[in-house]
Structure formats: structure tokens, C-alpha cells
CSV table of C-alpha atoms in Angstrom, one decimal:
chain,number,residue,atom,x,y,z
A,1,UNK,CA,-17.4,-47.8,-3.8
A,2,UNK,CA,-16.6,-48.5,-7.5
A,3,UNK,CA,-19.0,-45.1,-8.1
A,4,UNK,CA,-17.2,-43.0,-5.9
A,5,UNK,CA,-14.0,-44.6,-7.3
A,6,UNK,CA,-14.7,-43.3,-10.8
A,7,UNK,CA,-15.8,-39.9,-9.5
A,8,UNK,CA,-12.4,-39.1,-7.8
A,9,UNK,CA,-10.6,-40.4,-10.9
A,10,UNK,CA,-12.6,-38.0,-13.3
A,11,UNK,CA,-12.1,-35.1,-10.5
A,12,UNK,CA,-8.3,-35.4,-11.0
A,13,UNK,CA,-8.0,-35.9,-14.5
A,14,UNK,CA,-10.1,-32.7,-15.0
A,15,UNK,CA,-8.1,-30.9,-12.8
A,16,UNK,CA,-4.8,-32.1,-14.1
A,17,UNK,CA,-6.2,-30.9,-17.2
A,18,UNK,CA,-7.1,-27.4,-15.9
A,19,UNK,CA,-3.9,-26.8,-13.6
A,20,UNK,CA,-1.9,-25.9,-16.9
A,21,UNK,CA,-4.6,-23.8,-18.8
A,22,UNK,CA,-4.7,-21.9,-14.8
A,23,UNK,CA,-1.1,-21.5,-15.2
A,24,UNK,CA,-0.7,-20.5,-19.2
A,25,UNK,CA,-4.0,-18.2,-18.4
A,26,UNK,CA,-1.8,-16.8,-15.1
A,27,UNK,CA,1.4,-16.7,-17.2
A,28,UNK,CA,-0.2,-14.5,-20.0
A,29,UNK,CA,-1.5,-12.2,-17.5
A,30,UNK,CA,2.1,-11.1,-15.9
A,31,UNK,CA,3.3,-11.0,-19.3
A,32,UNK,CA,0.9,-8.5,-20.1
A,33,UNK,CA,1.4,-6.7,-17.3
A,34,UNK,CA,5.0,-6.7,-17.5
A,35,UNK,CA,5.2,-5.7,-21.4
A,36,UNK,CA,2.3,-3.0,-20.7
A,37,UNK,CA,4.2,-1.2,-18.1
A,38,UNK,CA,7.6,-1.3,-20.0
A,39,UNK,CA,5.4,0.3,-22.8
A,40,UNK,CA,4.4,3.0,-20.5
A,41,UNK,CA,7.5,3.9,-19.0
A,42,UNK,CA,8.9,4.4,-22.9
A,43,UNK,CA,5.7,6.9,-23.6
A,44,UNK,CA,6.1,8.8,-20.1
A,45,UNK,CA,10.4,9.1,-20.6
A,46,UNK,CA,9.5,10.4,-24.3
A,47,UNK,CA,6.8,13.2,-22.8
A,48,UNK,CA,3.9,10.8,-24.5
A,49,UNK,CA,1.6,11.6,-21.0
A,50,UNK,CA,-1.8,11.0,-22.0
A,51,UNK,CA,-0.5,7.4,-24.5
A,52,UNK,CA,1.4,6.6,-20.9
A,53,UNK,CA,-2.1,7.0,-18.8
A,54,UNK,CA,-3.8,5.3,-21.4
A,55,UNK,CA,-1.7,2.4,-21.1
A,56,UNK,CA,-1.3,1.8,-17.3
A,57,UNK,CA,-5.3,2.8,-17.0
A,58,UNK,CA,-5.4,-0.6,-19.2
A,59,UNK,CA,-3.6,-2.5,-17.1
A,60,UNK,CA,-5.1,-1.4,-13.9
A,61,UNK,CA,-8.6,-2.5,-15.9
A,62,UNK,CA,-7.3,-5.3,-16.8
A,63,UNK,CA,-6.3,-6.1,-13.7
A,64,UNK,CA,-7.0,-3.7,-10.6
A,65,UNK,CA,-4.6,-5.1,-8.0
A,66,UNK,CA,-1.4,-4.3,-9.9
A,67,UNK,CA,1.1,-2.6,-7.1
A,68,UNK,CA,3.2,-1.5,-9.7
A,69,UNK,CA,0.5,0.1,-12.2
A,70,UNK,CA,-0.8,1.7,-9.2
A,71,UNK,CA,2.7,2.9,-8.3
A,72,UNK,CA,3.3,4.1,-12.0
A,73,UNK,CA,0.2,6.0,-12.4
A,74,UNK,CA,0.6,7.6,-8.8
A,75,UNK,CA,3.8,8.9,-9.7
A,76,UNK,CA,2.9,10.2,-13.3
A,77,UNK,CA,-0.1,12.4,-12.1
A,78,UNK,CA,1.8,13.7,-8.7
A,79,UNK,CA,4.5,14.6,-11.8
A,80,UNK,CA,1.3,16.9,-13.8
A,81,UNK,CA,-0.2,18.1,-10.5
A,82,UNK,CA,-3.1,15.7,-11.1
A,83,UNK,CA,-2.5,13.5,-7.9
A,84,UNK,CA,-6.4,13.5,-7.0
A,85,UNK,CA,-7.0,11.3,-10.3
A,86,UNK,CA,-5.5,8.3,-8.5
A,87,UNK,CA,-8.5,8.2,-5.9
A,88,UNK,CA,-11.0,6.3,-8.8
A,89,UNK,CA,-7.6,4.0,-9.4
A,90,UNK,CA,-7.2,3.7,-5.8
A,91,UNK,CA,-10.9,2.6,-4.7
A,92,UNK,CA,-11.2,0.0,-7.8
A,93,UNK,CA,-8.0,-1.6,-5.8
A,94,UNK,CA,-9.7,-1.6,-2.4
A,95,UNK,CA,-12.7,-3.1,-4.2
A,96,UNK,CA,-11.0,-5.8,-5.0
A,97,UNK,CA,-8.9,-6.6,-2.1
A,98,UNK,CA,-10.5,-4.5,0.7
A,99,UNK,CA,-7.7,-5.5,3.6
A,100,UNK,CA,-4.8,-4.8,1.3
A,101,UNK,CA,-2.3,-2.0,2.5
A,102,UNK,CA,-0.6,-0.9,-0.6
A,103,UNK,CA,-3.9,1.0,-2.3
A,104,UNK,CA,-4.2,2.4,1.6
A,105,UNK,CA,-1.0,3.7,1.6
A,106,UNK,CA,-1.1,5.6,-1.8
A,107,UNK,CA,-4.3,7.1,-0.6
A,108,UNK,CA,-2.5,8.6,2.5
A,109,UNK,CA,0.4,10.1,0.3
A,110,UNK,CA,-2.3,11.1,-1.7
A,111,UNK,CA,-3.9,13.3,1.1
A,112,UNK,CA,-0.8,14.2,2.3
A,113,UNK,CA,-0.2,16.0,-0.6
A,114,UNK,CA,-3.0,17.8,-0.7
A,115,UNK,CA,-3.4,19.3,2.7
A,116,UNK,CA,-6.4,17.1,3.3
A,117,UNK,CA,-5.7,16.7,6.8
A,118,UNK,CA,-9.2,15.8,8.1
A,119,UNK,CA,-9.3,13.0,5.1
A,120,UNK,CA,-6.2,11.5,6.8
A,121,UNK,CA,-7.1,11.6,10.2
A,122,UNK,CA,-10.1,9.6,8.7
A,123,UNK,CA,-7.8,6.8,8.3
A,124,UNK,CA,-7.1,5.9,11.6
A,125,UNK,CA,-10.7,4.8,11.9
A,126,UNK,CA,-10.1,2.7,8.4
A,127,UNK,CA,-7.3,1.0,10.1
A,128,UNK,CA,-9.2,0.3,13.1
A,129,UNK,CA,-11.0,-2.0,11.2
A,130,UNK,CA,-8.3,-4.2,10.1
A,131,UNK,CA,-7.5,-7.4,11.9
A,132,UNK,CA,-5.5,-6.5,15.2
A,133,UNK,CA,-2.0,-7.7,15.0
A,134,UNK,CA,-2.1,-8.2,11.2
A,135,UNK,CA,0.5,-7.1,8.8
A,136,UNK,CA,-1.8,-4.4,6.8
A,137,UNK,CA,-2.9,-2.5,9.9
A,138,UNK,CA,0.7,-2.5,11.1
A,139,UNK,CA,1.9,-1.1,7.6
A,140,UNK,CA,-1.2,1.3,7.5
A,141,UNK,CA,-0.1,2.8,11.0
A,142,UNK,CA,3.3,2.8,10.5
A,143,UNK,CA,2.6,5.4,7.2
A,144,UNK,CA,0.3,7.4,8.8
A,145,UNK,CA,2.5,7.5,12.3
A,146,UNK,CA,5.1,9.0,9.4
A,147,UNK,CA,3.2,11.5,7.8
A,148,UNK,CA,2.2,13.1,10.9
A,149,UNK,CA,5.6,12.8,12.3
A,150,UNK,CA,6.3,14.9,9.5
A,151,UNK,CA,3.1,17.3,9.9
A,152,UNK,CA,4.0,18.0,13.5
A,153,UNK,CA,0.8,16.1,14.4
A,154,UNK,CA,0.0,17.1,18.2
A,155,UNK,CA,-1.2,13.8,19.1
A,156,UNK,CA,1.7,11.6,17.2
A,157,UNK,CA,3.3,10.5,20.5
A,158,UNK,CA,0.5,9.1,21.5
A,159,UNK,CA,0.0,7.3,18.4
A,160,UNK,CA,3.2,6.2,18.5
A,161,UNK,CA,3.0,4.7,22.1
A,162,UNK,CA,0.0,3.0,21.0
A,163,UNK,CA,1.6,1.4,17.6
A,164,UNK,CA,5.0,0.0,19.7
A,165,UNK,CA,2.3,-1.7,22.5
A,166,UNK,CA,0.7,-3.3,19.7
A,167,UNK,CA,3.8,-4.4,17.0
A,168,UNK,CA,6.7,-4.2,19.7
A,169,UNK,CA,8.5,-6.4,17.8
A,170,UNK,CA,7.8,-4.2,14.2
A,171,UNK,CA,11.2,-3.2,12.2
A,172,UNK,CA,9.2,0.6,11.8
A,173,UNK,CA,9.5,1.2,15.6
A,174,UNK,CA,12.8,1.8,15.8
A,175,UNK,CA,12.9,3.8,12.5
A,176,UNK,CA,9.1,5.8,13.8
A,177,UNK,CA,11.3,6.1,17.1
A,178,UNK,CA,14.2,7.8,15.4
A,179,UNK,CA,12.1,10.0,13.2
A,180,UNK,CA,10.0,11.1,16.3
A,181,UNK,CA,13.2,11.5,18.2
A,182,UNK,CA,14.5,13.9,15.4
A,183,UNK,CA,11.7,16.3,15.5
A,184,UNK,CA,10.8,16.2,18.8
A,185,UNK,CA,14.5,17.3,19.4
A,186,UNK,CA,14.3,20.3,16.4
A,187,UNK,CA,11.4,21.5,18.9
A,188,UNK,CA,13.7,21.7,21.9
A,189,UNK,CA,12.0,18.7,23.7
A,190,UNK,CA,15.5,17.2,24.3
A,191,UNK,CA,14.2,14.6,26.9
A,192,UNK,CA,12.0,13.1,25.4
A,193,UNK,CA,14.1,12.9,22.0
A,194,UNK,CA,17.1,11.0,24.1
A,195,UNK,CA,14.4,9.0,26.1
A,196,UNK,CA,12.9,7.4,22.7
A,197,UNK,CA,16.6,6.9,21.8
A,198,UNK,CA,17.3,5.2,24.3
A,199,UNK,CA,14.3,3.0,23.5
A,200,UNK,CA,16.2,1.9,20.5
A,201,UNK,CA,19.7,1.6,22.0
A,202,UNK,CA,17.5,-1.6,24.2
A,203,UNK,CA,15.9,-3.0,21.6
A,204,UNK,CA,19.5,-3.8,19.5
């Protein structure tokens, strides 16, 4: 009893002295991140390009799940034409956290952009294996429901059907509903644009 006593006592005293060092260590790393991006952000607004890539490339090494490094560097290379270099950038992310949306998401603007339209429709089947129900697939569908509402995607009604059975209670059905109901009405299908309408007229 005494033994096991003692053990518990030196298991909490190291970990009381850990928990701060976690915390400094943690600390440091957002400041980093933080003062690394602002840096960039100066170099891109000053036409510094290649110092600006340089930077955020460093952060994203230094830490490959950073939404807003991603976001940065995404932008700056769909600004040069260059949005196929965030692909390497992209896959590190997934690597890391292979359920996360964000990196997913990118990817999809990312094929969007360049017409790859048989790479997208490939990302149904990612997003099949997600966890039903969970928040990532939901995000996932809800962006590529939106790109081929904007592509005039022949099968996006169905898609959509599909998405509100699954997250009925989602805040992106009513907007997918709205966007559908737009185009669908710009192709003269007025009855189906005022029946999805009237889908979000119930819901409020």
C-alpha cells in the first residue's frame, strides 16, 4: 500500500512538473506561428513572393496542421498561377490528421480550379470513408455539393437529396438549398427551384 502510495505521489509531482514545460513548449509554438505569418504577410504585401513562400513553407514544416499557413500559402500561389504547388502542402496536412476537413477542402478548391473534374468526383469516395454523421464528412459534402452546384453538375440534386437525409438538421442545407434553387431556376426548371424554396421556408 505504502509502495503504491509513493508511486502515485512521484507520478503527480512529475507531471506537475511537466504540465508547465507542455504549456511554455505549446505557448512558444503559437508564438511562432503567429510572428511567422505576420512576417509573411509583410513580404507577400511588399511583392517579396519567394521570401513570403519561404516563410509560410517553414511554418507548415514546422508544424503541418496550421489552417492558416495552409490558407496563406493557398492563396499566394492561386495569386502566381501556381495553385498545383499546394497539393505537397496539402497531403503533409492529411498525413498528419487524416480525418481533418480543412486540408480536404483546399484540395477541392484546388481541383476546382484547375478543371480537374474527374480528381473531384474522386472525392466523393474520400468522403465516404469518413465517419457517417461526423462533422468533417458533413463539411467535405457540403463543399463539394457547392462546387458542382456551381459546375452544373448533372447529378447535384441527387447529391443534394442525399446530404439533407443525412445532416437534416446542417446550417449548409438551407444555404445548398438556396444555391441549387438559384441555378436550377437560371435553367428554366422553375418547379423544382420554388419546391427546394419552399423546403427552406419549413425549416425556419
Amino acid at each position: 500500500m505504502k509502495n503504491s502510495t509513493l508511486v502515485k505521489l512521484v507520478f503527480f509531482g512529475i507531471l506537475t512538473l511537466l504540465v508547465p514545460v507542455i504549456l511554455q513548449a505549446q505557448a512558444r509554438d503559437s508564438l511562432f506561428e503567429a510572428e511567422s505569418l505576420r512576417s509573411a504577410l509583410r513580404q507577400e504585401i511588399e511583392g517579396n513572393f519567394a521570401e513570403a513562400e519561404k516563410i509560410l513553407k517553414d511554418v507548415m514544416n514546422h508544424k503541418p496542421t496550421s489552417t492558416e499557413g495552409l490558407f496563406a500559402l493557398e492563396r499566394m500561389f492561386r495569386s502566381q498561377g501556381r495553385i498545383k504547388d499546394i497539393f505537397p502542402i496539402v497531403q503533409r496536412y492529411q498525413d498528419s490528421e487524416p480525418y481533418a476537413a480543412i486540408p480536404r477542402i483546399v484540395m477541392l478548391r484546388a481541383f476546382e480550379e484547375l478543371n480537374a473534374v474527374d480528381e473531384l468526383k474522386k472525392q466523393w469516395s474520400v468522403a465516404e470513408i469518413l465517419p457517417s454523421g461526423s462533422i468533417d464528412r458533413r463539411h467535405v459534402l457540403a463543399e463539394i455539393i457547392r462546387l458542382e452546384i456551381a459546375r452544373n453538375d448533372v447529378d447535384v440534386q441527387e447529391r443534394f437529396g442525399q446530404f439533407r437525409s443525412e445532416f437534416p438538421d446542417a446550417s449548409e442545407v438551407d444555404e445548398l438549398a438556396v444555391m441549387l434553387a438559384v441555378k436550377l431556376e437560371s435553367k428554366g426548371d422553375d418547379m423544382a427551384a420554388r419546391s427546394l424554396l419552399a423546403s427552406v421556408e419549413r425549416s425556419k
